[in-house]
Amino acid sequence: MRNILVTGGLGYIGSHTVVELIKNNYTPIIIDNLSNTEFEVLERLESITNTKLNYYNIDICNGKALSEVFTKHQIEAVIHFAAFKAVGESVEQPLKYYINNINGLNTLLSTMETNNVKNIVFSSSCTVYGEPDSSPVNETAATKRANSPYGRTKQIGEDILQDCKFLNTVSLRYFNPIGAHPSSKIGELPLGIPNNLVPFITQTAAGIREKLTVFGSDYNTKDGTCIRDYIHVVDLADAHVKALTFIKENPENKFEVINIGTGNGLTVLEIINTFEKVNNIKLNYSIGPRRPGDVEKVWADASKAKLKLGWEAQLDLTEMLVSSWNWQLSLKNK
Ligand code: UD1
């Protein structure tokens, strides 16, 4: 059986994780309220996996509806993706984030407790480190006050999970997920103007946006632009499957945080130049002012993921940027 409840299972990372779960003989039970995705993703997942999927249109804050899913299916573990994630919007509308991300987590955890389900993989973020004192950053680094309410919901979420001693939690701190499934049937679907770098690049290359602005070139980095650790979403999805194995093999585990990144820091200009080269496209971009709240540089020490999960990134930057572009091209034909 091995039923895994996947909250937010039709979102960007959730959908790629559903594919990896099925590959590994799990049965995903998807809940998603379609607040930041489309129903069509379900059909696309069914086509990639050649499987009829269990799906419920449920809001994570709806405890009654959630309980019904736990009654209907014997859930072995939960992978919790359902949350809002736009940093800028969280500054404008903090309560939207605290209500959805924190109340949603609390509702989920109390439903798990009532139903005697203790295993959970949590979507956390490198944003919990704030601007780290040094990179690569490992899991023992102090978490600093996050730059946004979004970041604080991840910090508070980790605190709640750590306090709930009935749980066996793995909290995965993602660095910057990019790329798309090689089938080009699923990928990131930003609604409106993208905030993140790679969707903005692909939309600019496709002519949907006129020009990409590089946010700042006066940082203390080799070319003056910010450094991040970009990780292929398919590798990231695989880390969730390995986290489930870890939980199963370590039933006494209470709370473990694990970085998920490649360990390579790349500048914004390196991403742009590689995108142009591997896809043979000229990108219209210019240098603009810094974006408030941006961290100068952060990349992962990913050695704990290798040690504890037996996981390390397999896919390189070319695969990330080619799949992102192919996904963008496929959207034209939707
Ligand atoms: C941030 C968070 C991450 C969170 C994500 C969700 C940090 C370190 N990371 O990622 O945890 O999950 O938001 O949205 O806080 N850039 C441009 N032009 C653009 C867009 C971006 O130059 O049009 C630059 C940014 O300044 C940054 C890099 O590209 O240096 C990556 O930006 P983005 O993709 O938005 O991700 P983060 O801000 O790193």
XYZ file of C-alpha atoms and ligand atoms in Angstrom:
373
model
C 0.000 0.000 0.000
C 2.437 2.638 1.199
C 0.011 5.543 0.934
C 1.747 8.926 1.082
C -0.382 12.030 1.555
C 1.081 14.786 -0.634
C -0.294 18.207 0.288
C 0.166 20.673 -2.548
C 0.775 17.699 -4.815
C -0.203 19.573 -7.984
C 2.282 22.399 -7.389
C 5.749 22.754 -8.871
C 7.773 20.609 -6.466
C 4.792 18.504 -5.391
C 3.986 17.335 -8.921
C 7.573 16.261 -9.618
C 7.602 14.411 -6.290
C 4.392 12.552 -7.201
C 6.197 11.184 -10.293
C 9.171 9.986 -8.204
C 6.853 8.425 -5.594
C 5.117 6.343 -8.226
C 8.464 5.291 -9.709
C 9.329 3.983 -6.248
C 6.045 2.080 -5.829
C 4.377 4.453 -3.397
C 0.711 5.435 -3.735
C 0.418 9.222 -3.539
C -2.829 10.644 -2.157
C -2.833 14.207 -3.470
C -4.597 17.141 -1.897
C -4.398 20.593 -3.484
C -6.797 23.551 -3.499
C -5.491 24.779 -6.898
C -4.560 28.176 -5.402
C -1.310 28.294 -7.378
C -1.696 25.597 -10.037
C -4.214 24.134 -12.469
C -6.346 20.992 -12.472
C -4.747 20.008 -15.775
C -1.544 19.118 -13.905
C -3.391 16.064 -12.562
C -4.114 14.820 -16.081
C -0.506 15.461 -17.076
C 0.728 13.493 -14.054
C -1.569 10.626 -14.972
C -0.178 10.675 -18.484
C 3.492 10.695 -17.330
C 2.968 7.929 -14.779
C 0.292 5.982 -16.626
C -1.541 5.758 -13.310
C -4.986 6.833 -12.104
C -4.269 9.148 -9.184
C -6.155 9.851 -5.957
C -6.853 13.577 -5.793
C -8.928 15.752 -3.443
C -9.564 19.476 -3.889
C -9.094 20.395 -0.245
C -7.747 23.471 1.518
C -5.031 22.540 4.014
C -6.792 24.640 6.690
C -10.017 22.581 6.371
C -9.598 20.095 9.222
C -12.903 18.328 8.607
C -12.159 17.571 4.960
C -8.612 16.548 5.859
C -9.891 14.109 8.516
C -12.098 12.455 5.928
C -9.045 11.730 3.741
C -7.227 10.187 6.713
C -10.293 8.040 7.438
C -10.647 6.916 3.850
C -6.961 6.077 3.294
C -4.495 4.501 5.683
C -1.723 7.110 5.459
C 1.826 5.977 6.175
C 3.535 9.364 5.856
C 2.855 12.934 4.776
C 4.899 15.158 2.464
C 3.772 18.702 3.172
C 4.186 21.157 0.288
C 0.943 23.139 0.559
C 2.027 26.691 1.387
C 2.351 30.130 -0.156
C 5.892 30.994 -1.304
C 6.139 34.478 -2.814
C 8.603 36.461 -0.722
C 7.442 39.940 -1.873
C 3.748 39.150 -1.484
C 4.406 37.908 2.050
C 5.780 41.349 2.950
C 2.642 43.016 1.543
C 0.174 40.512 3.019
C 1.816 38.888 6.055
C -1.394 37.496 7.538
C -2.185 35.644 4.333
C 1.104 33.784 4.900
C 0.801 33.273 8.654
C -2.773 32.031 8.299
C -2.214 29.658 5.405
C 1.278 28.384 6.169
C 1.034 28.141 9.967
C -2.663 27.324 10.438
C -2.390 24.852 7.577
C 0.551 23.096 9.243
C -1.208 23.054 12.646
C -4.392 21.638 11.132
C -2.399 18.966 9.348
C -0.396 18.012 12.451
C -3.433 17.758 14.725
C -5.176 15.582 12.117
C -2.063 13.391 11.964
C -1.981 13.118 15.766
C -5.656 12.134 15.939
C -5.096 9.501 13.277
C -1.861 8.213 14.767
C 0.273 9.183 11.752
C 3.723 10.369 12.817
C 5.870 10.501 9.680
C 6.315 13.793 7.862
C 8.650 15.385 5.328
C 8.460 19.176 5.499
C 9.247 21.713 2.748
C 11.669 24.125 4.303
C 14.023 26.583 2.689
C 17.539 27.957 2.824
C 15.809 31.232 3.602
C 15.886 30.111 7.286
C 19.623 30.938 7.289
C 19.040 34.590 6.328
C 22.380 36.025 5.172
C 24.755 33.306 6.435
C 28.142 34.249 7.928
C 29.801 31.993 5.371
C 28.997 29.546 2.574
C 28.784 26.667 1.991
C 26.285 26.733 4.842
C 25.612 23.607 6.861
C 22.661 22.664 9.036
C 24.350 23.693 12.276
C 24.554 27.351 11.147
C 22.441 29.672 13.235
C 19.096 30.567 11.723
C 18.865 34.336 11.650
C 15.755 36.481 11.560
C 14.364 35.755 8.106
C 14.033 38.587 5.614
C 10.301 38.089 5.060
C 7.121 36.737 6.669
C 7.365 33.858 4.157
C 10.802 32.965 5.565
C 9.486 33.266 9.120
C 6.663 30.822 8.370
C 9.354 28.283 7.456
C 11.295 28.973 10.672
C 8.137 28.785 12.805
C 7.069 25.643 10.944
C 10.354 23.956 11.845
C 9.941 25.046 15.498
C 6.433 23.578 15.648
C 7.592 20.301 14.126
C 10.500 20.083 16.559
C 8.192 20.684 19.519
C 5.775 17.917 18.474
C 7.573 14.943 19.973
C 5.089 12.431 18.564
C 6.452 13.173 15.071
C 9.252 11.645 13.028
C 10.161 14.662 10.889
C 12.637 15.310 8.124
C 12.723 19.007 7.218
C 14.331 19.536 3.832
C 15.875 22.963 3.385
C 15.715 23.555 -0.342
C 18.097 25.910 -2.064
C 16.859 27.280 -5.450
C 14.770 24.709 -7.352
C 14.672 25.185 -11.131
C 14.178 22.986 -14.206
C 11.308 20.775 -15.270
C 10.453 17.156 -15.929
C 12.188 15.824 -19.093
C 8.768 15.037 -20.612
C 7.989 18.814 -20.537
C 4.530 17.853 -19.287
C 5.037 19.413 -15.857
C 7.107 22.354 -14.658
C 6.754 25.641 -12.839
C 3.556 27.524 -13.664
C 4.050 31.062 -12.368
C 0.774 32.966 -12.319
C 1.283 36.572 -13.475
C 4.706 38.192 -13.492
C 7.304 35.726 -12.176
C 9.340 36.674 -9.111
C 11.972 34.006 -9.546
C 14.945 34.256 -11.854
C 14.581 31.271 -14.183
C 10.855 31.678 -15.006
C 11.637 35.348 -15.746
C 14.501 34.303 -18.029
C 12.390 31.775 -19.962
C 9.464 34.201 -20.322
C 11.840 36.880 -21.598
C 13.382 34.446 -24.076
C 9.840 33.534 -25.214
C 8.965 37.202 -25.755
C 6.346 37.312 -22.978
C 8.516 39.781 -21.017
C 10.424 42.487 -22.817
C 13.550 42.442 -20.702
C 15.122 40.766 -17.693
C 16.556 43.004 -14.999
C 19.555 41.720 -13.068
C 19.010 42.884 -9.497
C 22.306 44.495 -8.577
C 25.893 44.155 -9.824
C 27.712 45.691 -6.877
C 27.651 42.718 -4.517
C 30.840 41.333 -3.062
C 30.987 38.393 -5.505
C 33.201 37.557 -8.478
C 31.034 39.416 -11.030
C 29.058 41.560 -8.601
C 25.766 39.628 -8.909
C 24.168 37.464 -6.209
C 25.142 33.831 -5.724
C 22.649 30.974 -5.234
C 22.697 27.184 -5.313
C 20.376 26.096 -8.153
C 19.049 22.555 -7.896
C 17.111 20.518 -10.479
C 13.526 19.948 -9.331
C 13.736 16.258 -10.334
C 16.732 15.787 -8.014
C 14.840 17.658 -5.314
C 11.804 15.392 -5.784
C 14.048 12.350 -5.400
C 15.332 13.724 -2.072
C 11.758 13.439 -0.707
C 11.592 9.751 -1.600
C 14.939 9.195 0.117
C 13.689 11.128 3.165
C 10.762 8.657 3.412
C 13.247 5.775 3.438
C 15.257 7.521 6.151
C 12.129 7.954 8.265
C 11.217 4.318 7.845
C 14.712 3.097 8.722
C 14.963 5.455 11.713
C 11.650 5.081 13.555
C 13.117 6.727 16.668
C 14.063 9.883 14.766
C 12.281 12.993 16.066
C 13.467 15.903 13.967
C 16.195 16.162 11.356
C 16.960 19.142 9.092
C 18.789 18.477 5.835
C 20.028 20.882 3.145
C 19.093 20.000 -0.423
C 21.380 21.749 -2.883
C 24.192 20.911 -5.281
C 26.939 22.545 -3.232
C 27.792 24.896 -6.150
C 27.233 28.620 -5.902
C 26.476 30.396 -9.184
C 25.998 34.071 -9.948
C 22.990 35.513 -11.763
C 25.236 36.335 -14.752
C 26.541 32.761 -14.854
C 22.950 31.525 -15.040
C 22.123 33.976 -17.841
C 25.269 33.163 -19.827
C 24.756 29.410 -19.492
C 21.090 29.722 -20.479
C 22.105 31.609 -23.627
C 24.809 29.118 -24.493
C 22.991 25.814 -23.934
C 19.785 26.968 -25.598
C 21.473 29.066 -28.285
C 19.374 32.129 -27.472
C 20.252 35.770 -26.938
C 18.561 37.175 -23.872
C 17.517 40.805 -23.537
C 18.720 41.895 -20.117
C 20.180 44.850 -18.283
C 21.610 45.585 -14.880
C 19.254 47.281 -12.437
C 19.267 48.189 -8.758
C 19.397 45.634 -5.961
C 16.130 43.972 -4.934
C 15.345 44.774 -1.292
C 15.655 41.746 0.976
C 17.994 39.764 -1.315
C 20.734 37.760 0.330
C 24.170 38.380 -1.248
C 25.381 34.808 -1.417
C 24.266 31.441 -0.138
C 25.063 27.917 -1.221
C 24.740 24.557 0.441
C 27.002 22.204 2.235
C 25.034 19.176 1.049
C 27.188 16.538 2.767
C 24.536 15.679 5.375
C 22.067 14.724 2.629
C 24.649 12.314 1.253
C 25.448 10.882 4.676
C 21.895 10.527 6.015
C 19.824 10.038 2.871
C 22.348 8.667 0.403
C 21.255 11.536 -1.825
C 23.276 13.853 -3.999
C 22.380 15.957 -7.007
C 22.706 14.080 -10.311
C 21.570 16.637 -12.880
C 23.773 19.505 -13.994
C 23.088 23.128 -14.859
C 22.712 22.362 -18.575
C 19.931 19.869 -17.812
C 18.290 22.424 -15.528
C 18.304 25.230 -18.081
C 17.469 23.123 -21.153
C 14.488 21.517 -19.381
C 13.282 24.931 -18.145
C 13.367 26.253 -21.699
C 11.666 23.167 -23.172
C 8.940 23.519 -20.562
C 8.456 27.187 -21.511
C 8.211 26.215 -25.181
C 5.635 23.537 -24.380
C 3.399 26.118 -22.682
C 2.916 27.832 -26.037
C 1.095 24.774 -27.302
C -1.249 24.530 -24.329
C 13.989 33.114 -2.447
C 14.404 32.339 -1.228
C 13.957 30.909 -1.315
C 12.501 30.843 -1.624
C 12.238 31.549 -2.926
C 10.754 31.506 -3.208
C 16.496 33.147 -0.235
C 17.970 33.025 -0.184
N 15.860 32.339 -1.078
O 14.835 32.681 -3.440
O 14.198 30.268 -0.105
O 12.085 29.506 -1.703
O 12.648 32.903 -2.791
O 10.372 32.380 -4.186
O 15.896 33.937 0.471
N 16.983 37.839 -9.845
C 17.247 38.794 -10.802
N 16.229 39.181 -11.634
C 14.967 38.666 -11.533
C 14.713 37.696 -10.548
C 15.742 37.306 -9.716
O 18.362 39.271 -10.925
O 14.087 39.084 -12.291
C 18.073 37.393 -8.986
C 17.832 37.652 -7.503
O 18.265 38.908 -7.124
C 18.617 36.504 -6.876
C 18.561 35.383 -7.908
O 18.177 36.004 -9.130
O 19.952 36.899 -6.749
C 17.542 34.326 -7.554
O 16.303 34.949 -7.260
P 14.952 34.125 -7.079
O 14.800 33.145 -8.172
O 13.853 35.100 -6.837
O 15.213 33.261 -5.766
P 15.697 33.704 -4.298
O 15.318 35.100 -4.008
O 17.094 33.298 -4.146
